[in-house]
PDB file of C-alpha atoms in Angstrom:
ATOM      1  CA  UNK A  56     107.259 147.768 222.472  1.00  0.00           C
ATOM      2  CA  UNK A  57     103.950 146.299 221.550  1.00  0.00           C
ATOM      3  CA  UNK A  58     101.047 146.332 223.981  1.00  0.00           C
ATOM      4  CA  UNK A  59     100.939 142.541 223.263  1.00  0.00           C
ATOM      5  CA  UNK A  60     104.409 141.537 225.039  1.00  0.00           C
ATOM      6  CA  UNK A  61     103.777 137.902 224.850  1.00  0.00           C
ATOM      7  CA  UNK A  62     102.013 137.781 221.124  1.00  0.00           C
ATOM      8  CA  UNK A  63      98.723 137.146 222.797  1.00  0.00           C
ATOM      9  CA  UNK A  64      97.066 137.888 219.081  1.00  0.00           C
ATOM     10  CA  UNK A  65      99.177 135.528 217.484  1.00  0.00           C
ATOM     11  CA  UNK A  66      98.044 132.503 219.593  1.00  0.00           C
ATOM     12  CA  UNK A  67      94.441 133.875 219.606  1.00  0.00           C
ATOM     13  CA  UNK A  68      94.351 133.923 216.083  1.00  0.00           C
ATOM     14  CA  UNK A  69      95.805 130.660 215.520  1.00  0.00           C
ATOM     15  CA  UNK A  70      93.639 128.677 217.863  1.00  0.00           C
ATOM     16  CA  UNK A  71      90.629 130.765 216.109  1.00  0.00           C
ATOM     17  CA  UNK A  72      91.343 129.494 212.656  1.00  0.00           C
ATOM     18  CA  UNK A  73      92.409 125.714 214.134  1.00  0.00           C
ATOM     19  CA  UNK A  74      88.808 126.121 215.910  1.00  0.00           C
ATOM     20  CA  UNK A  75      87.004 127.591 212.753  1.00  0.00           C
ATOM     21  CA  UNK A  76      88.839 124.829 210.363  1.00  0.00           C
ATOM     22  CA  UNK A  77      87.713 121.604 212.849  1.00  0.00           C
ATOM     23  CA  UNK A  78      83.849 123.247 212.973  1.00  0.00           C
ATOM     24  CA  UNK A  79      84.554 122.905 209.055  1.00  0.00           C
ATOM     25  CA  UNK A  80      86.058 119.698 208.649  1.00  0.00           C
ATOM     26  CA  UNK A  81      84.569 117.833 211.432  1.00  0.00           C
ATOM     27  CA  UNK A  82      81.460 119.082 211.988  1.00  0.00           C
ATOM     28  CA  UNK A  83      80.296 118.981 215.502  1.00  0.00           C
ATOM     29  CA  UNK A  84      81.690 115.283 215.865  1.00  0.00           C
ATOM     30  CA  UNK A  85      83.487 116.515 219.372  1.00  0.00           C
ATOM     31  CA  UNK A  86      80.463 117.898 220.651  1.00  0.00           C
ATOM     32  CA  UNK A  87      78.312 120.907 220.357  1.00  0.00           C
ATOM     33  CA  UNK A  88      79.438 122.613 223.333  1.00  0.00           C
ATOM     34  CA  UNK A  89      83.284 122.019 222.727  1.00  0.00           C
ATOM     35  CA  UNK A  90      83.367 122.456 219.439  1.00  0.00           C
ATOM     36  CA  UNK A  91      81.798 126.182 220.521  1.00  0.00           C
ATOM     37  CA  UNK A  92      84.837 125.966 222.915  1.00  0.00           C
ATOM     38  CA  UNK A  93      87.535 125.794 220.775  1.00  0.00           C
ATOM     39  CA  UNK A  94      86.141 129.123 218.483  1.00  0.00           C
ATOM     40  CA  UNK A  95      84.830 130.840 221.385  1.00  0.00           C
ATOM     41  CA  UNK A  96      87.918 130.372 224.313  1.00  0.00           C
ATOM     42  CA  UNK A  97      90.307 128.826 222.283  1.00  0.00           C
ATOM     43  CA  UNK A  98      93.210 130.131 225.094  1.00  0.00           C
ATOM     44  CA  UNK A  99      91.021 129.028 227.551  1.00  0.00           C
ATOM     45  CA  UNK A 100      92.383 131.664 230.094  1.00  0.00           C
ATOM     46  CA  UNK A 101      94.630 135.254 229.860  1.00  0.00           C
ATOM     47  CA  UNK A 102      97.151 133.766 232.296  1.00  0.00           C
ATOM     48  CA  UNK A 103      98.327 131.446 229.617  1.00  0.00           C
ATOM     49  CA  UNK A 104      99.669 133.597 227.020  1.00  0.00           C
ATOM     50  CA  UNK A 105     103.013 134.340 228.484  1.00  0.00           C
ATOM     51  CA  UNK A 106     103.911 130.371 229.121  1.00  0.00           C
ATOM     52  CA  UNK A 107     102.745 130.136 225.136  1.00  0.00           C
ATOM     53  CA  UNK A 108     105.057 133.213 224.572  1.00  0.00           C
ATOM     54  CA  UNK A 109     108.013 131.860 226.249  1.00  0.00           C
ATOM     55  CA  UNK A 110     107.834 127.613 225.586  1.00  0.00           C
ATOM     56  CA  UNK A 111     106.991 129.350 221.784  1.00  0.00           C
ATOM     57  CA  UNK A 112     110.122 131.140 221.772  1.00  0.00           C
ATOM     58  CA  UNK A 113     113.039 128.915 223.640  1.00  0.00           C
ATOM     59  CA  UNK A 114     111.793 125.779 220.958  1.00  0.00           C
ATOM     60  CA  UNK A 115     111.737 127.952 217.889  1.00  0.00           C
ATOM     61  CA  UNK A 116     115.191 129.486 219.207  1.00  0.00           C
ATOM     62  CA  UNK A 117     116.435 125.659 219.940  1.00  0.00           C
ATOM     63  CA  UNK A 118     115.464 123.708 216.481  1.00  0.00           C
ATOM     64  CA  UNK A 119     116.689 127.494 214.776  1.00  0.00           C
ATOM     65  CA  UNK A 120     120.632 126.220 216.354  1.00  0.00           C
ATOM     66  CA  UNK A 121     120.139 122.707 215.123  1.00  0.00           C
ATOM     67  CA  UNK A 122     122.456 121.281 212.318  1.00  0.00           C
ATOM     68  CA  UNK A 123     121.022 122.266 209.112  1.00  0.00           C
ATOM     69  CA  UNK A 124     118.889 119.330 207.458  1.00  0.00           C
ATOM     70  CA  UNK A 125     118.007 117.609 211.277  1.00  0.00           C
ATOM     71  CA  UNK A 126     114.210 116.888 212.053  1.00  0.00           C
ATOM     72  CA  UNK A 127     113.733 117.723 215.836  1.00  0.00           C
ATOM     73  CA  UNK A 128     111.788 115.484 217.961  1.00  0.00           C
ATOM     74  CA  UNK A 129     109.447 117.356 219.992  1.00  0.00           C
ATOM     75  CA  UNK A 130     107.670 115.585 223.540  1.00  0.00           C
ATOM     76  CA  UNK A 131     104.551 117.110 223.992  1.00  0.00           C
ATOM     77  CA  UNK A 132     104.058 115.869 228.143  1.00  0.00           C
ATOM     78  CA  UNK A 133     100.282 116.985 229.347  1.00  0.00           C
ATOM     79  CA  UNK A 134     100.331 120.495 228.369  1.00  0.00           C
ATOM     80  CA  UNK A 135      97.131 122.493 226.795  1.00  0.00           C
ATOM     81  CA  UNK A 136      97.337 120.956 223.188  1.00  0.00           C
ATOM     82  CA  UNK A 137      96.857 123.587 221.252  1.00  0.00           C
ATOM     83  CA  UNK A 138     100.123 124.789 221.228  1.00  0.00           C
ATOM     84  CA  UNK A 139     101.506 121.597 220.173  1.00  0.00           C
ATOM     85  CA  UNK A 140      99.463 122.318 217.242  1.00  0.00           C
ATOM     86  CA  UNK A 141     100.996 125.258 216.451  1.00  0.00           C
ATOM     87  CA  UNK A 142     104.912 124.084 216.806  1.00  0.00           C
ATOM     88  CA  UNK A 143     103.612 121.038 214.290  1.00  0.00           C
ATOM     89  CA  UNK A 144     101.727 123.549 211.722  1.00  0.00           C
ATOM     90  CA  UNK A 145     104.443 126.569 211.867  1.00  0.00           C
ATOM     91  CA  UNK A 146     107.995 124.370 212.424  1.00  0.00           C
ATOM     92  CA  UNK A 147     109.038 121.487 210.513  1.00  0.00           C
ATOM     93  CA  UNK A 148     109.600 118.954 213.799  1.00  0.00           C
ATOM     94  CA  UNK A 149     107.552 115.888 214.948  1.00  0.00           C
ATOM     95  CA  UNK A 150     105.483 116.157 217.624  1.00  0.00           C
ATOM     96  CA  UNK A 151     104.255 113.479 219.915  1.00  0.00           C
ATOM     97  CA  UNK A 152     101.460 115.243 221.983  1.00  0.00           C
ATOM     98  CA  UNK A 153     100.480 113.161 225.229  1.00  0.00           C
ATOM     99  CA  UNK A 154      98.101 113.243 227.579  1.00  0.00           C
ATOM    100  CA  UNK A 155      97.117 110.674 230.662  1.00  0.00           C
ATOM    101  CA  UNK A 156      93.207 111.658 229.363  1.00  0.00           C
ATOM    102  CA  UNK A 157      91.611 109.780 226.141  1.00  0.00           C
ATOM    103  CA  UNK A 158      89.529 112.858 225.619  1.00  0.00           C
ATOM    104  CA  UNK A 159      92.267 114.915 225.558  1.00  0.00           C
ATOM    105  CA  UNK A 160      93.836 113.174 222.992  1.00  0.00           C
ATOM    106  CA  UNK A 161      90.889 112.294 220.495  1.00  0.00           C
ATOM    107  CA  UNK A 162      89.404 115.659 220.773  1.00  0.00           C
ATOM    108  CA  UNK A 163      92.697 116.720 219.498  1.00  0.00           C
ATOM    109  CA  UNK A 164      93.688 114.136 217.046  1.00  0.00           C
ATOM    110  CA  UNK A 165      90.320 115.742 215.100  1.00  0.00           C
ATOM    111  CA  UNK A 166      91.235 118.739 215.221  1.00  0.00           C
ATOM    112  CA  UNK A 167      95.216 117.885 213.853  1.00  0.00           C
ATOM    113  CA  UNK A 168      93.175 116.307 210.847  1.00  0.00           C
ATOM    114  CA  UNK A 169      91.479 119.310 210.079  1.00  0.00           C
ATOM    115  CA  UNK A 170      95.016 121.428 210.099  1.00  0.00           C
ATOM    116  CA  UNK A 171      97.475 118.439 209.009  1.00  0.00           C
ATOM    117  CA  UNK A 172      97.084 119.575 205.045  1.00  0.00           C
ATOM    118  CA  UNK A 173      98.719 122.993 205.783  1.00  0.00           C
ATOM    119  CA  UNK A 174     101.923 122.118 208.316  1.00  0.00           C
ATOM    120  CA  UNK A 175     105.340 121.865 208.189  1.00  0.00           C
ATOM    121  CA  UNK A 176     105.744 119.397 210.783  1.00  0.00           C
ATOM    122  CA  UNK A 177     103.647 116.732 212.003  1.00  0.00           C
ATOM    123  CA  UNK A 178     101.965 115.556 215.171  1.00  0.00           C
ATOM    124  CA  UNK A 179     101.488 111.902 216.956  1.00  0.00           C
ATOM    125  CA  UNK A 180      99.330 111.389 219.508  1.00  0.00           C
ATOM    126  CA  UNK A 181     100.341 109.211 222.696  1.00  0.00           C
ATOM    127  CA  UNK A 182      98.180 108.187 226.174  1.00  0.00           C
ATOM    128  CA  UNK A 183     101.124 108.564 228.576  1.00  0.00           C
ATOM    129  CA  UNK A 184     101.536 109.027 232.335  1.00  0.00           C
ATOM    130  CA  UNK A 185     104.341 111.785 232.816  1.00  0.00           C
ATOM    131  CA  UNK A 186     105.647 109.820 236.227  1.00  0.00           C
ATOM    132  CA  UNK A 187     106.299 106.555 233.934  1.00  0.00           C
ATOM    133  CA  UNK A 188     106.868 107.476 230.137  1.00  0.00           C
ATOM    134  CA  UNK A 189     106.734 104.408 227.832  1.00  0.00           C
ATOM    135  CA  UNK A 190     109.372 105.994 225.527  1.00  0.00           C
ATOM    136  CA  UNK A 191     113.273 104.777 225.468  1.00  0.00           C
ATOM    137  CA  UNK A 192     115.726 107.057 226.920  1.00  0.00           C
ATOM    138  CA  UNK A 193     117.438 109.973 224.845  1.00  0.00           C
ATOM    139  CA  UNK A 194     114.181 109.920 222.304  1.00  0.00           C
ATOM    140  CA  UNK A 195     113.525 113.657 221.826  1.00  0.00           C
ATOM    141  CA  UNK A 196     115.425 117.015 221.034  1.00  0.00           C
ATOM    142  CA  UNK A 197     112.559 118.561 222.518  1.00  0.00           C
ATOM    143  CA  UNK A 198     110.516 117.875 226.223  1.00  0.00           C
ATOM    144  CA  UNK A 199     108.305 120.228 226.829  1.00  0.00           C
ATOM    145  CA  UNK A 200     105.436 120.239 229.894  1.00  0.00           C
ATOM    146  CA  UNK A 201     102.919 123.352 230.543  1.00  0.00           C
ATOM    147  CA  UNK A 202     100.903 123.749 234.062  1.00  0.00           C
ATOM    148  CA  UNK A 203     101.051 119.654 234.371  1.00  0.00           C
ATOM    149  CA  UNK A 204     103.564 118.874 236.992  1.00  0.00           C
ATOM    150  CA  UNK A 205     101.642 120.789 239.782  1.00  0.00           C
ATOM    151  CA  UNK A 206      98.691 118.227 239.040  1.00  0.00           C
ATOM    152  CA  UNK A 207     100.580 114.895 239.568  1.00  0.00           C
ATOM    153  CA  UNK A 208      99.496 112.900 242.125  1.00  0.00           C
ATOM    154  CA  UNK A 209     101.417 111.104 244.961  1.00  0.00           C
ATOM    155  CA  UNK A 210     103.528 112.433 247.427  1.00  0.00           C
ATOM    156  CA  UNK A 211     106.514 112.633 244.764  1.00  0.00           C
ATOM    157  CA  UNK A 212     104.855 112.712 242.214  1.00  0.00           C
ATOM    158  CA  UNK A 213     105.942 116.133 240.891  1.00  0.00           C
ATOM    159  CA  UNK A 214     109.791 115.023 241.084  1.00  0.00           C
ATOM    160  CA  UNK A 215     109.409 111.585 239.527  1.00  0.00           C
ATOM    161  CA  UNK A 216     107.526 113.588 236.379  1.00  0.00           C
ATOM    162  CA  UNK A 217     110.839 115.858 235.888  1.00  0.00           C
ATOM    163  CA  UNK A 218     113.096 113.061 236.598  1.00  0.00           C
ATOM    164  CA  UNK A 219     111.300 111.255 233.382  1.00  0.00           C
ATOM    165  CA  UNK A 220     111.079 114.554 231.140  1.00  0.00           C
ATOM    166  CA  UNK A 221     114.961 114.323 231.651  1.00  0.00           C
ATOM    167  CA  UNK A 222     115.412 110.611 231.156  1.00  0.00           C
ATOM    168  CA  UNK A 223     113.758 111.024 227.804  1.00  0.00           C
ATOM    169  CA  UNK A 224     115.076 114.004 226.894  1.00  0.00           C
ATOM    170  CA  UNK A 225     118.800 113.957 224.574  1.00  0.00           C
ATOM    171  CA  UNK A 226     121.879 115.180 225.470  1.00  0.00           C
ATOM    172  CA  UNK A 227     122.023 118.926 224.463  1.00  0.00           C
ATOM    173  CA  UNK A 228     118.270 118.818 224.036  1.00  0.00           C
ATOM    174  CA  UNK A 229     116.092 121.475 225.455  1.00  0.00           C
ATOM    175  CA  UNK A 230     113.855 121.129 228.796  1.00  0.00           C
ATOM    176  CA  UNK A 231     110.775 123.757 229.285  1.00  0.00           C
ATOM    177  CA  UNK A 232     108.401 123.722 231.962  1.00  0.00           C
ATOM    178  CA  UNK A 233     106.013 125.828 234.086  1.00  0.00           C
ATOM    179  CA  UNK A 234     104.158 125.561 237.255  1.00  0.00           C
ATOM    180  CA  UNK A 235     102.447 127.739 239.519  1.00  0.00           C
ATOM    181  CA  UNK A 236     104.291 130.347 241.820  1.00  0.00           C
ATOM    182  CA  UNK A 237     103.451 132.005 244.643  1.00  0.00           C
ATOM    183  CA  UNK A 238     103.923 133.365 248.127  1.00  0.00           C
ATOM    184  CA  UNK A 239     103.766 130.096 250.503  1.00  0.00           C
ATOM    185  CA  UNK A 240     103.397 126.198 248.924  1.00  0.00           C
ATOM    186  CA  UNK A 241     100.015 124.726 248.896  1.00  0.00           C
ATOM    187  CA  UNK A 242      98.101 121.766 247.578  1.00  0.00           C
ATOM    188  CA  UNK A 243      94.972 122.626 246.894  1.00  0.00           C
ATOM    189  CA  UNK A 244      91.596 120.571 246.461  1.00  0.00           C
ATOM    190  CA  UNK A 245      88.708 120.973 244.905  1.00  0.00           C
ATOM    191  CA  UNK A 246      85.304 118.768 244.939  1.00  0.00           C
ATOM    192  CA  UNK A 247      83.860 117.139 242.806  1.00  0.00           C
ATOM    193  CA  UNK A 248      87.144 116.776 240.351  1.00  0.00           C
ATOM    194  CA  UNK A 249      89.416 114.235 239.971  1.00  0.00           C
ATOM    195  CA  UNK A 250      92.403 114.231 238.012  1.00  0.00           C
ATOM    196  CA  UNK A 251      92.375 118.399 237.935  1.00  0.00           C
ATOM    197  CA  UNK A 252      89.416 118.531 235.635  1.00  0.00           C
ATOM    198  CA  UNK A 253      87.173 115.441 235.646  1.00  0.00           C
ATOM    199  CA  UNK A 254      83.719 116.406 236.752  1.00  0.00           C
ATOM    200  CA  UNK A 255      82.884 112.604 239.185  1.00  0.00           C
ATOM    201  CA  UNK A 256      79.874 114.067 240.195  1.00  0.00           C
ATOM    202  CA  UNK A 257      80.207 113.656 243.880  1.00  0.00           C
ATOM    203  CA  UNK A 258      81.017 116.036 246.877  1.00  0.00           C
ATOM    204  CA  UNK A 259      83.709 114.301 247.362  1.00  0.00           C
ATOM    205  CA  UNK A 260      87.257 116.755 248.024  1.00  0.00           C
ATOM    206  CA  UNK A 261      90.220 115.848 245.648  1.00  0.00           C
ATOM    207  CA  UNK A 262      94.011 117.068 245.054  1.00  0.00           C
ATOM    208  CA  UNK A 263      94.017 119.416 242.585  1.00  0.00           C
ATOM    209  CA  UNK A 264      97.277 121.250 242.315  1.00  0.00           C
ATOM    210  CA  UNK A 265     100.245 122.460 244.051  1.00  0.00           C
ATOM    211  CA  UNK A 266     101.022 125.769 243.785  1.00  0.00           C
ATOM    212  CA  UNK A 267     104.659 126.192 244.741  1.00  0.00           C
ATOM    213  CA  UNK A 268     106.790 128.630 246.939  1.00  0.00           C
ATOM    214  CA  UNK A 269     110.830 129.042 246.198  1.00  0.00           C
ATOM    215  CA  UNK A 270     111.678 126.494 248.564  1.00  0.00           C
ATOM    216  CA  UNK A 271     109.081 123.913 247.446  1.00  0.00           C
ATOM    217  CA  UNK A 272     110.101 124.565 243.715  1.00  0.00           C
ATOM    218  CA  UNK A 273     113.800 124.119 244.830  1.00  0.00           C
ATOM    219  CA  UNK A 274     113.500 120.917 246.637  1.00  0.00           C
ATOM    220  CA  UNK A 275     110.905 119.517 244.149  1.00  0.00           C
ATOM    221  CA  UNK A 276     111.768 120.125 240.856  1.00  0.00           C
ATOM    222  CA  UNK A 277     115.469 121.962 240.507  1.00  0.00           C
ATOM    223  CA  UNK A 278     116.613 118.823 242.637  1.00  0.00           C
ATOM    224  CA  UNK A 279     115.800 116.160 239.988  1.00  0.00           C
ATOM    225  CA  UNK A 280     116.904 118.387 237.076  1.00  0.00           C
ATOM    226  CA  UNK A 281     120.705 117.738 238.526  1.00  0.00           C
ATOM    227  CA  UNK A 282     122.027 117.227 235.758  1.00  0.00           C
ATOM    228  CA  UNK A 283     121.359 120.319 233.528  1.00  0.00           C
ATOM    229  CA  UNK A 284     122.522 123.651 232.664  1.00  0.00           C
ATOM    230  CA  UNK A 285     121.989 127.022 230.831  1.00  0.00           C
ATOM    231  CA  UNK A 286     119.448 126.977 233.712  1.00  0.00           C
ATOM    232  CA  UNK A 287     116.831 130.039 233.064  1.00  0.00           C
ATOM    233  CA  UNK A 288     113.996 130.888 234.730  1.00  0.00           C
ATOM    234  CA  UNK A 289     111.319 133.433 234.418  1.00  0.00           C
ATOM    235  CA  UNK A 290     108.177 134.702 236.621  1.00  0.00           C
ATOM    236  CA  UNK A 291     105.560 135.296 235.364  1.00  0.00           C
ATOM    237  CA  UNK A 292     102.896 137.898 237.507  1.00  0.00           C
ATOM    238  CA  UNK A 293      99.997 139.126 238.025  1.00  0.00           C
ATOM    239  CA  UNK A 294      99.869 143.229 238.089  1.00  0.00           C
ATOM    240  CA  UNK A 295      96.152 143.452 238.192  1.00  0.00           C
ATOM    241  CA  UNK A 296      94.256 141.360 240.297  1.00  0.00           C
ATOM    242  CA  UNK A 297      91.298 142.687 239.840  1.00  0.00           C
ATOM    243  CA  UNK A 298      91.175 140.793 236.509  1.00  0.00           C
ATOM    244  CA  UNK A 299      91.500 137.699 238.241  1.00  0.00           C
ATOM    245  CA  UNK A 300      89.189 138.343 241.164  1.00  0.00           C
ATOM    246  CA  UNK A 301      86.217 140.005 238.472  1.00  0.00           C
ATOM    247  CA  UNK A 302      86.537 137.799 235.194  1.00  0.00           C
ATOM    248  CA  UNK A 303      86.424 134.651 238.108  1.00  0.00           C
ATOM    249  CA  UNK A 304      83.325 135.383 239.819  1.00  0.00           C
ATOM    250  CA  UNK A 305      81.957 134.940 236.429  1.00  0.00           C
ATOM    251  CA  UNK A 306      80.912 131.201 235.887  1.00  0.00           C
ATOM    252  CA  UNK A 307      82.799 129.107 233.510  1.00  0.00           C
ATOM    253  CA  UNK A 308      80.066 129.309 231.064  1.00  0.00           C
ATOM    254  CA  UNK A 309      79.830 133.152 230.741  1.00  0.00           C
ATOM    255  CA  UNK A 310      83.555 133.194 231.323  1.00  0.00           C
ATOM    256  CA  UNK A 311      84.220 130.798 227.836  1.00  0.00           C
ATOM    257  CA  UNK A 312      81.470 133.269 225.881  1.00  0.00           C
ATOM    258  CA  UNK A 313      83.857 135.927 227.129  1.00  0.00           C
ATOM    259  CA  UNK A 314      87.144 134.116 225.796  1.00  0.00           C
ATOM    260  CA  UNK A 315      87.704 136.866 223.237  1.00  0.00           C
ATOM    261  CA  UNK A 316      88.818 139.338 225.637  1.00  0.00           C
ATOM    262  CA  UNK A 317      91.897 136.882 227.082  1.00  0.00           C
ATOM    263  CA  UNK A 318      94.088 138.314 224.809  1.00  0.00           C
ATOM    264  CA  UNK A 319      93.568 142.149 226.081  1.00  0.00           C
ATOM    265  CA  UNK A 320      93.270 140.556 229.737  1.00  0.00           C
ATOM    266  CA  UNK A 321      96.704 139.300 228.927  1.00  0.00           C
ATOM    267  CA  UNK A 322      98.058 142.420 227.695  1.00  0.00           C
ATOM    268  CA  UNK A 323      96.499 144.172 230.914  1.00  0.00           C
ATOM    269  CA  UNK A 324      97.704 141.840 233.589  1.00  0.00           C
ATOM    270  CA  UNK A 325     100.420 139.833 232.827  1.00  0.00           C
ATOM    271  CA  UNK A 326     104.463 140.780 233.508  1.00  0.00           C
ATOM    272  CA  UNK A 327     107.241 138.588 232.584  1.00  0.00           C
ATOM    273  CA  UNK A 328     110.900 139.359 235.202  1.00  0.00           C
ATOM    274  CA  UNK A 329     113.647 137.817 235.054  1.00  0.00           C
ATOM    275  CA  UNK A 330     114.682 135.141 237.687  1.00  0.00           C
ATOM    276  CA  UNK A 331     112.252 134.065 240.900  1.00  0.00           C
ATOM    277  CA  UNK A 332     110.649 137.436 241.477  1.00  0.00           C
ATOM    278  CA  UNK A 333     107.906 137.013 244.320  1.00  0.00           C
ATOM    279  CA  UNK A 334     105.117 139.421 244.153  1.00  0.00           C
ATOM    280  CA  UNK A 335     101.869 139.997 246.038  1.00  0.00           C
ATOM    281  CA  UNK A 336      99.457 136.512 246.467  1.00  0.00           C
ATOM    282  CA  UNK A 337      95.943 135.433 247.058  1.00  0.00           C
ATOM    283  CA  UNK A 338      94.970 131.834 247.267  1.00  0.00           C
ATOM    284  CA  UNK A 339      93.991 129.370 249.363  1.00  0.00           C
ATOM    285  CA  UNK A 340      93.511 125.318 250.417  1.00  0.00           C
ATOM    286  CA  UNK A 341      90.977 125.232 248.160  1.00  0.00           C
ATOM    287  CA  UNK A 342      90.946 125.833 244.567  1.00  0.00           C
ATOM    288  CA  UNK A 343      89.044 128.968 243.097  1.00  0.00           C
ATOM    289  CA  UNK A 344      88.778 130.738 239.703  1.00  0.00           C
ATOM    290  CA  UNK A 345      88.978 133.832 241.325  1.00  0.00           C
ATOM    291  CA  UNK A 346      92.691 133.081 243.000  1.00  0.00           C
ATOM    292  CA  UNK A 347      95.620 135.402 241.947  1.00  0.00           C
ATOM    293  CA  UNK A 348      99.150 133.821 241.424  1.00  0.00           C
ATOM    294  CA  UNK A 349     101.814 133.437 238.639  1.00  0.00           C
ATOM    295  CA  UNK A 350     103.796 131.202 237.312  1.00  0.00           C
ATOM    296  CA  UNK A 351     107.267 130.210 237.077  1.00  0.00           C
ATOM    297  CA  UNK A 352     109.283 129.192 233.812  1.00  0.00           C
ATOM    298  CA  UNK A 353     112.124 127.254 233.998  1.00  0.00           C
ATOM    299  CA  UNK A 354     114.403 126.200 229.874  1.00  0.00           C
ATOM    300  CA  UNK A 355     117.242 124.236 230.494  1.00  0.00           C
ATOM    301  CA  UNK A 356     119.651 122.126 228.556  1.00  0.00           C
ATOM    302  CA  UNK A 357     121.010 118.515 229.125  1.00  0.00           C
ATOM    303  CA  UNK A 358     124.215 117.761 230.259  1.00  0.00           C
TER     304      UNK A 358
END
């Protein structure tokens, strides 16, 4: 088996060249420092490359067992963009990426219209809040959310998100998702962000993200997805922590300079197991770059 389990060097390579071809095309109309970004870090960390592995995989295996001549509809909720890009350059489907952040979505739109000439598919952009989707019921063949729903605010805020991925989603139409797993549920804070990743300024202390236990992801998102099978779910872990804890204590700064080594990171310290596998833990009430804990996947089909 290849050293790179989850095709870190696939994705790497891809969000290089999407990078390389908006510096080209666009210039530096998003910004020096992000258009640096998206060359330098375009996985902006090594725990991502197994939820790109997996989401990658159960949607190209999905619109593969379509009828032959269908265009999939693909729902894009919140998740790091740049693997919507992909799915719209490498399949033929149509992608609505969404975001509830305007940057997130201009600073992608530019980069779609540096890639758009080359793709099968194509990609729409949408400002959308995942608890209250604008779009009718039964839209998409495709909903697919990465590392958002442990950022929703509100006490049920979490659940009402899945309940809408579901609403939207078609019958027989593919659900993926991920949050974060570990050892006991917590919802961290951090200060001085708001909405996970908007710099206010202030010393202010704000919700960040939940990171769940088995119970808490039982209760809060299996509950709502009631009406689903083909139910699988995969852990994702963290088998050297000393990635984590090292590559964190470096500031983000250094640590996006450094963004060419995710993909060996990934290689080094990422596992994927079958089923809800806890493993060993360290986080705390407070958010940290240097905290160690997985991920869960969860693909599932609508009834």
């Amino acid at each position: 088996m290849s050293v790179f389990q989850h095709r870190e060097l696939t994705y790497y390579s891809f969000g290089l060249r999407a990078g390389l071809a908006n510096l080209f095309s666009n210039g530096l109309r998003m910004g020096a420092k992000k258009t640096a970004g998206k060359i330098l870090q375009p996985v902006n960390s090594y725990t991502r490359f197994p939820e790109y592995y997996w989401f990658d995989r159960a949607v190209t295996s999905h619109l593969a067992a379509l009828p032959g001549g269908s265009r999939a509809r693909i729902l894009d909720v919140g998740s790091p963009k740049l693997l919507g890009l992909y799915l719209a350059v490498k399949t033929t489907a149509d992608l609505t990426l969404t975001d509830i952040s305007e940057v997130n979505i201009d600073e992608y739109k530019l980069m779609w219209q540096a890639l758009k000439t080359r793709a099968k598919g194509t990609a729409d952009f949408s400002l959308q809040d995942a608890r209250t989707i604008t779009f009718p019921e039964a839209s998409f063949d495709v909903v697919y959310s990465m590392s958002v729903l442990e950022h929703i605010e509100g006490q049920g805020g979490d659940s009402a998100a899945v309940a809408e991925l579901l609403r939207v989603l078609k019958p027989g139409g593919l659900l993926v998702l991920s949050v974060p797993f570990g050892s006991t549920y917590v919802e961290q804070k951090r200060v001085g962000f708001a909405g996970a990743a908007r710099k206010t300024g202030d010393r202010r202390v704000y919700f960040f993200q939940r990171i769940y236990d088995s119970t808490a992801f039982e209760q809060r998102i299996m509950r709502p997805l009631a009406g689903v099978s083909d139910v699988k779910l995969m852990t994702i872990q963290r088998t050297r922590p000393w990635i984590s804890r090292g590559f964190g204590a470096f500031g983000e700064n250094l640590r996006g300079l450094l963004g060419g080594l995710n993909p060996l990171f990934s290689a080094m310290g990422n596992r994927s197991i079958d089923g809800v596998q806890p493993f060993a833990t360290r986080y705390g009430e407070f958010h940290s770059a240097k905290d160690i804990y997985g991920d869960l996947v969860l693909t599932a089909k609508k009834n």
